[in-house]
XYZ file of N, CA and C in Angstrom:
498
model
N -28.219 95.002 122.066
C -29.139 95.280 120.980
C -28.377 95.778 119.762
N -28.235 94.957 118.760
C -27.613 95.381 117.514
C -28.678 96.009 116.642
N -28.273 96.959 115.835
C -29.199 97.497 114.853
C -28.493 97.541 113.516
N -29.243 97.331 112.457
C -28.679 97.324 111.119
C -28.689 98.755 110.603
N -27.560 99.201 110.105
C -27.458 100.555 109.588
C -28.062 100.630 108.202
N -28.781 101.699 107.893
C -29.421 101.822 106.596
C -28.409 101.712 105.456
N -28.782 101.016 104.403
C -27.939 100.914 103.225
C -26.853 99.870 103.326
N -26.811 99.102 104.398
C -25.763 98.107 104.553
C -26.335 96.823 105.108
N -26.147 95.758 104.347
C -26.629 94.466 104.817
C -25.750 93.921 105.925
N -24.480 94.353 106.007
C -23.579 93.758 106.995
C -23.288 94.661 108.186
N -23.776 95.886 108.195
C -23.477 96.765 109.322
C -24.208 96.327 110.566
N -23.492 96.033 111.619
C -24.106 95.638 112.890
C -23.355 96.354 114.009
N -23.879 97.496 114.396
C -23.269 98.288 115.456
C -24.170 98.269 116.677
N -23.562 98.336 117.845
C -24.321 98.341 119.097
C -24.641 99.776 119.499
N -25.757 99.926 120.153
C -26.166 101.250 120.653
C -25.257 101.646 121.823
N -25.214 102.950 122.144
C -24.451 103.358 123.339
C -24.992 102.625 124.558
N -24.112 102.186 125.443
C -24.561 101.425 126.618
C -25.287 102.311 127.619
N -26.565 102.092 127.795
C -27.386 102.925 128.670
C -27.028 102.749 130.143
N -26.545 101.566 130.514
C -26.291 101.275 131.920
C -24.939 101.804 132.405
N -24.101 102.300 131.501
C -22.775 102.780 131.898
C -22.762 104.294 132.061
N -21.994 104.754 133.042
C -21.871 106.190 133.253
C -20.798 106.792 132.350
N -19.733 106.043 132.083
C -18.639 106.527 131.251
C -18.304 105.479 130.207
N -18.311 105.871 128.939
C -17.937 104.945 127.883
C -17.197 105.700 126.793
N -16.711 104.965 125.805
C -15.943 105.552 124.711
C -16.601 105.187 123.387
N -16.686 106.160 122.510
C -17.115 105.921 121.139
C -15.900 106.104 120.248
N -15.627 105.100 119.414
C -14.540 105.169 118.447
C -15.189 105.290 117.079
N -14.971 106.402 116.421
C -15.536 106.594 115.086
C -14.487 106.193 114.056
N -14.820 105.233 113.215
C -13.935 104.835 112.124
C -14.206 105.825 110.993
N -13.274 106.765 110.796
C -13.485 107.823 109.813
C -13.141 107.381 108.392
N -11.892 106.934 108.203
C -11.494 106.540 106.850
C -10.300 105.598 106.888
N -10.106 104.900 105.781
C -8.949 104.036 105.601
C -8.257 104.471 104.314
N -6.963 104.756 104.409
C -6.160 105.079 103.237
C -5.549 103.775 102.736
N -5.878 103.413 101.493
C -5.414 102.138 100.951
C -5.384 102.214 99.425
N -4.384 101.592 98.849
C -4.247 101.567 97.394
C -5.437 100.836 96.770
N -5.910 101.337 95.645
C -7.028 100.742 94.901
C -8.310 100.653 95.716
N -8.533 101.637 96.555
C -9.743 101.642 97.380
C -11.002 101.608 96.520
N -10.957 102.241 95.371
C -12.136 102.316 94.499
C -12.537 100.946 93.936
N -11.644 99.968 94.002
C -11.940 98.627 93.489
C -12.536 97.701 94.543
N -12.551 98.140 95.792
C -13.014 97.275 96.878
C -14.542 97.314 96.984
N -15.158 96.165 96.875
C -16.616 96.056 96.935
C -17.067 95.750 98.371
N -18.116 96.425 98.801
C -18.717 96.196 100.125
C -17.684 96.238 101.252
N -16.786 97.212 101.196
C -15.751 97.338 102.226
C -16.363 97.809 103.543
N -15.960 97.174 104.635
C -16.374 97.582 105.975
C -15.274 97.195 106.963
N -15.386 97.715 108.169
C -14.383 97.463 109.207
C -15.036 96.664 110.327
N -14.358 95.591 110.732
C -14.807 94.775 111.854
C -13.978 95.209 113.070
N -14.666 95.612 114.127
C -14.001 96.104 115.339
C -14.210 95.076 116.449
N -13.098 94.655 117.061
C -13.190 93.695 118.161
C -12.249 94.102 119.286
N -12.662 93.812 120.507
C -11.845 94.067 121.699
C -11.458 92.708 122.270
N -10.155 92.496 122.415
C -9.658 91.194 122.896
C -8.661 91.395 124.029
N -8.672 90.438 124.951
C -7.727 90.498 126.066
C -6.381 89.907 125.635
N -5.444 89.835 126.558
C -4.092 89.360 126.253
C -4.076 87.916 125.756
N -5.079 87.119 126.119
C -5.163 85.726 125.681
C -5.871 85.585 124.334
N -6.353 86.711 123.780
C -7.034 86.676 122.495
C -8.529 86.456 122.583
N -9.079 86.452 123.802
C -10.512 86.235 123.990
C -11.266 87.556 123.828
N -12.459 87.479 123.235
C -13.295 88.669 123.100
C -13.723 89.143 124.483
N -13.658 90.452 124.724
C -14.139 90.984 126.001
C -15.469 91.714 125.833
N -15.886 91.901 124.601
C -17.204 92.438 124.308
C -17.576 92.028 122.885
N -18.832 92.163 122.495
C -19.240 91.706 121.158
C -18.498 92.429 120.037
N -18.192 91.676 119.009
C -17.572 92.226 117.804
C -18.610 93.090 117.079
N -18.167 94.192 116.440
C -19.083 95.078 115.733
C -18.595 95.302 114.305
N -19.522 95.363 113.354
C -19.217 95.620 111.951
C -19.745 96.992 111.567
N -18.896 97.809 110.934
C -19.386 99.092 110.425
C -20.234 98.839 109.189
N -21.045 99.810 108.820
C -21.729 99.705 107.528
C -20.682 99.771 106.405
N -21.103 99.438 105.184
C -20.207 99.578 104.038
C -19.765 101.035 103.940
N -18.594 101.251 103.339
C -18.074 102.616 103.246
C -19.069 103.523 102.524
N -19.101 104.784 102.970
C -20.024 105.759 102.396
C -19.528 106.273 101.052
N -18.203 106.390 100.935
C -17.595 106.974 99.742
C -16.237 106.336 99.544
N -15.814 106.239 98.301
C -14.486 105.701 98.020
C -13.934 106.370 96.769
N -12.623 106.478 96.753
C -11.940 106.959 95.562
C -10.691 106.105 95.394
N -9.735 106.552 94.613
C -8.554 105.728 94.339
C -7.744 105.435 95.593
N -7.804 106.300 96.613
C -6.935 106.145 97.781
C -7.671 105.969 99.113
N -8.916 106.380 99.227
C -9.594 106.368 100.526
C -10.943 105.654 100.498
N -11.219 104.964 101.606
C -12.551 104.453 101.917
C -13.053 105.308 103.075
N -14.178 105.953 102.907
C -14.697 106.857 103.933
C -15.891 106.194 104.614
N -15.856 106.144 105.953
C -16.892 105.464 106.728
C -17.696 106.409 107.625
N -17.023 107.133 108.510
C -17.661 107.939 109.549
C -18.682 107.105 110.315
N -18.228 105.964 110.824
C -19.100 105.016 111.525
C -18.761 104.998 113.017
N -19.690 105.412 113.879
C -19.438 105.396 115.318
C -19.601 103.991 115.909
N -18.575 103.535 116.613
C -18.601 102.236 117.285
C -18.605 102.520 118.786
N -19.707 102.188 119.440
C -19.848 102.439 120.879
C -19.321 101.229 121.638
N -18.210 101.408 122.335
C -17.651 100.311 123.125
C -18.576 100.042 124.307
N -18.702 98.778 124.669
C -19.650 98.362 125.697
C -19.004 98.195 127.070
N -17.715 98.480 127.159
C -16.987 98.382 128.422
C -16.760 99.791 128.956
N -17.061 100.012 130.233
C -16.925 101.360 130.770
C -15.459 101.750 130.985
N -15.205 103.059 131.089
C -13.840 103.564 131.219
C -13.096 103.024 132.438
N -13.710 102.983 133.630
C -12.971 102.437 134.778
C -12.529 100.986 134.546
N -13.381 100.167 133.927
C -13.013 98.783 133.642
C -11.894 98.737 132.606
N -11.976 99.598 131.592
C -10.923 99.660 130.570
C -9.558 99.929 131.190
N -9.560 100.796 132.171
C -8.292 101.148 132.817
C -7.694 99.963 133.580
N -8.539 99.025 133.990
C -8.044 97.880 134.768
C -7.712 96.663 133.900
N -8.165 96.639 132.659
C -7.931 95.492 131.783
C -6.751 95.732 130.847
N -6.090 94.641 130.478
C -5.040 94.713 129.466
C -5.631 94.127 128.185
N -5.931 94.973 127.232
C -6.531 94.489 125.999
C -6.183 95.417 124.842
N -6.562 94.988 123.648
C -6.360 95.777 122.437
C -7.663 95.810 121.653
N -7.865 96.902 120.938
C -8.950 97.002 119.971
C -8.369 96.686 118.607
N -9.024 95.818 117.860
C -8.567 95.442 116.525
C -9.550 95.966 115.493
N -9.010 96.468 114.388
C -9.782 97.005 113.280
C -9.373 96.238 112.025
N -10.255 95.399 111.505
C -9.959 94.590 110.330
C -10.751 95.124 109.139
N -10.040 95.462 108.063
C -10.693 95.921 106.844
C -11.102 94.700 106.029
N -12.397 94.558 105.798
C -12.960 93.400 105.109
C -13.666 93.885 103.841
N -13.561 93.093 102.774
C -14.253 93.421 101.526
C -14.725 92.136 100.866
N -15.600 92.287 99.886
C -16.167 91.138 99.192
C -15.370 90.861 97.925
N -14.951 89.595 97.752
C -14.256 89.166 96.542
C -15.275 88.468 95.651
N -15.637 89.144 94.597
C -16.694 88.622 93.724
C -16.309 87.301 93.075
N -15.055 87.183 92.623
C -14.639 85.959 91.934
C -14.652 84.736 92.843
N -14.379 84.950 94.143
C -14.395 83.834 95.099
C -15.706 83.733 95.870
N -16.572 84.731 95.667
C -17.872 84.779 96.334
C -17.775 84.663 97.849
N -16.856 85.438 98.410
C -16.720 85.444 99.866
C -16.080 86.743 100.320
N -16.223 87.001 101.624
C -15.559 88.162 102.212
C -14.126 87.791 102.563
N -13.252 88.792 102.494
C -11.846 88.570 102.786
C -11.293 89.762 103.562
N -10.445 89.480 104.540
C -9.780 90.558 105.263
C -8.591 91.033 104.430
N -8.496 92.337 104.224
C -7.392 92.890 103.433
C -6.204 93.247 104.323
N -6.474 93.908 105.445
C -5.418 94.315 106.373
C -6.073 94.666 107.707
N -5.247 95.010 108.696
C -5.785 95.257 110.030
C -4.899 96.251 110.787
N -5.456 96.797 111.855
C -4.728 97.719 112.737
C -5.155 97.416 114.167
N -4.409 97.954 115.122
C -4.811 97.768 116.523
C -4.528 99.025 117.328
N -5.236 99.130 118.444
C -5.098 100.246 119.365
C -4.980 99.671 120.762
N -3.938 100.053 121.463
C -3.734 99.593 122.845
C -4.797 100.203 123.764
N -5.217 99.458 124.739
C -6.224 99.925 125.691
C -5.767 101.182 126.421
N -4.477 101.315 126.655
C -3.963 102.489 127.375
C -4.306 103.784 126.648
N -4.363 103.755 125.313
C -4.725 104.956 124.557
C -6.171 105.344 124.819
N -7.031 104.349 124.995
C -8.428 104.630 125.314
C -8.581 105.089 126.751
N -7.940 104.372 127.653
C -8.082 104.670 129.075
C -7.515 106.036 129.431
N -6.495 106.476 128.689
C -5.853 107.759 128.978
C -6.397 108.900 128.139
N -7.420 108.624 127.354
C -8.006 109.674 126.524
C -8.605 110.748 127.422
N -8.409 111.986 127.029
C -8.964 113.102 127.784
C -10.451 113.250 127.516
N -11.060 114.268 128.111
C -12.499 114.455 127.951
C -12.895 114.948 126.553
N -11.954 115.555 125.831
C -12.261 116.081 124.495
C -11.985 115.015 123.434
N -12.760 115.011 122.364
C -12.497 114.070 121.267
C -11.099 114.294 120.680
N -10.484 113.216 120.238
C -9.163 113.335 119.625
C -9.086 112.430 118.404
N -8.227 112.794 117.459
C -8.059 112.032 116.228
C -6.786 111.204 116.331
N -6.867 109.953 115.873
C -5.717 109.054 115.851
C -5.566 108.468 114.457
N -4.323 108.268 114.043
C -4.040 107.574 112.798
C -3.170 106.383 113.132
N -3.643 105.184 112.747
C -2.945 103.944 113.066
C -2.441 103.291 111.789
N -1.264 102.654 111.834
C -0.771 101.938 110.652
C -1.555 100.645 110.427
N -1.647 100.262 109.165
C -2.304 99.013 108.796
C -1.236 97.937 108.613
N -1.582 96.693 108.999
C -0.631 95.587 108.937
C -1.152 94.470 108.035
N -0.217 93.630 107.572
C -0.559 92.476 106.739
C -1.290 91.430 107.575
N -2.155 90.678 106.908
C -2.796 89.555 107.584
C -1.810 88.408 107.675
N -1.995 87.483 108.567
C -3.108 87.346 109.503
C -2.946 88.269 110.712
N -4.046 88.427 111.451
C -4.011 89.259 112.657
C -3.101 88.602 113.683
N -2.198 89.386 114.246
C -1.290 88.927 115.297
C -1.808 89.489 116.618
N -2.550 88.681 117.370
C -3.207 89.152 118.587
C -2.236 89.671 119.639
N -1.022 89.176 119.626
C -0.029 89.640 120.603
C 0.803 90.809 120.071
N 0.622 91.129 118.799
C 1.314 92.252 118.148
C 2.829 92.141 118.293
N 3.351 90.958 118.020
C 4.795 90.726 118.135
C 5.503 90.711 116.786
N 4.864 90.139 115.776
C 5.475 90.026 114.452
C 4.664 90.847 113.458
N 4.799 92.146 113.563
C 4.005 93.041 112.736
C 4.718 93.355 111.427
N 3.974 93.279 110.329
C 4.490 93.656 109.017
C 3.538 94.673 108.424
N 4.078 95.871 108.121
C 3.240 96.900 107.510
C 2.592 96.352 106.254
N 1.386 96.782 105.979
C 0.626 96.268 104.845
C 1.313 96.557 103.516
N 1.903 97.724 103.377
C 2.595 98.076 102.136
C 3.647 99.124 102.469
N 4.495 99.401 101.504
C 5.545 100.409 101.716
C 4.961 101.811 101.837
N 3.851 102.053 101.175
C 3.228 103.369 101.222
C 2.575 103.597 102.584
N 2.242 104.831 102.845
C 1.601 105.186 104.115
C 0.120 104.838 104.056
N -0.211 103.607 104.384
C -1.603 103.163 104.415
C -2.027 103.082 105.870
N -3.148 103.703 106.197
C -3.523 103.793 107.596
C -5.028 103.908 107.755
N -5.444 103.841 109.019
C -6.848 104.017 109.388
C -6.915 105.229 110.321
N -7.878 106.097 110.076
C -8.057 107.295 110.894
C -9.301 107.123 111.754
N -9.122 107.363 113.061
C -10.185 107.181 114.054
C -10.398 108.473 114.828
N -11.579 108.625 115.394
C -11.875 109.682 116.359
C -12.247 108.991 117.665
N -11.591 109.381 118.746
C -11.952 108.867 120.078
C -12.786 109.916 120.787
N -13.907 109.500 121.351
C -14.768 110.431 122.066
C -15.207 109.795 123.379
N -14.457 110.052 124.478
C -14.898 109.565 125.788
C -16.159 110.324 126.210
N -17.157 109.603 126.665
C -18.408 110.220 127.065
C -18.735 109.869 128.499
N -19.243 110.833 129.195
C -19.678 110.558 130.571
C -20.870 111.394 130.924
């Protein structure tokens, strides 16, 4: 069951999975990026993929950023993963976070940069919420994470909160 978040035509987040006893919520807090204030309708697309690049659960879109300034896009968008913790521990996969924005001159959405989180970081998360900062990389997305190029020389990153729930 997807629900549309208020104030965002593109936000499509899934509700917490009622049938699971243990799950993880990843909150996309903010993205540090040059010229953030110029990005229109910025949002983050979150996907979980296995080693072959196949989706292991539905892709989710955060609502548009709540606030932006010259350096930060602020979201505070909770993404409820639909795979339970025991299954996460048995699968080899990565979570991908793609920063997408609207290009008015081309009249289309475009991915600006992306980050990833190894499943082991989720599976080994303790019971208390924790904050993570991940580096952003140049497009295109490298599903195997072998040829990674930082998005820019500056420290551009995405800040997440992990909250294992049971």
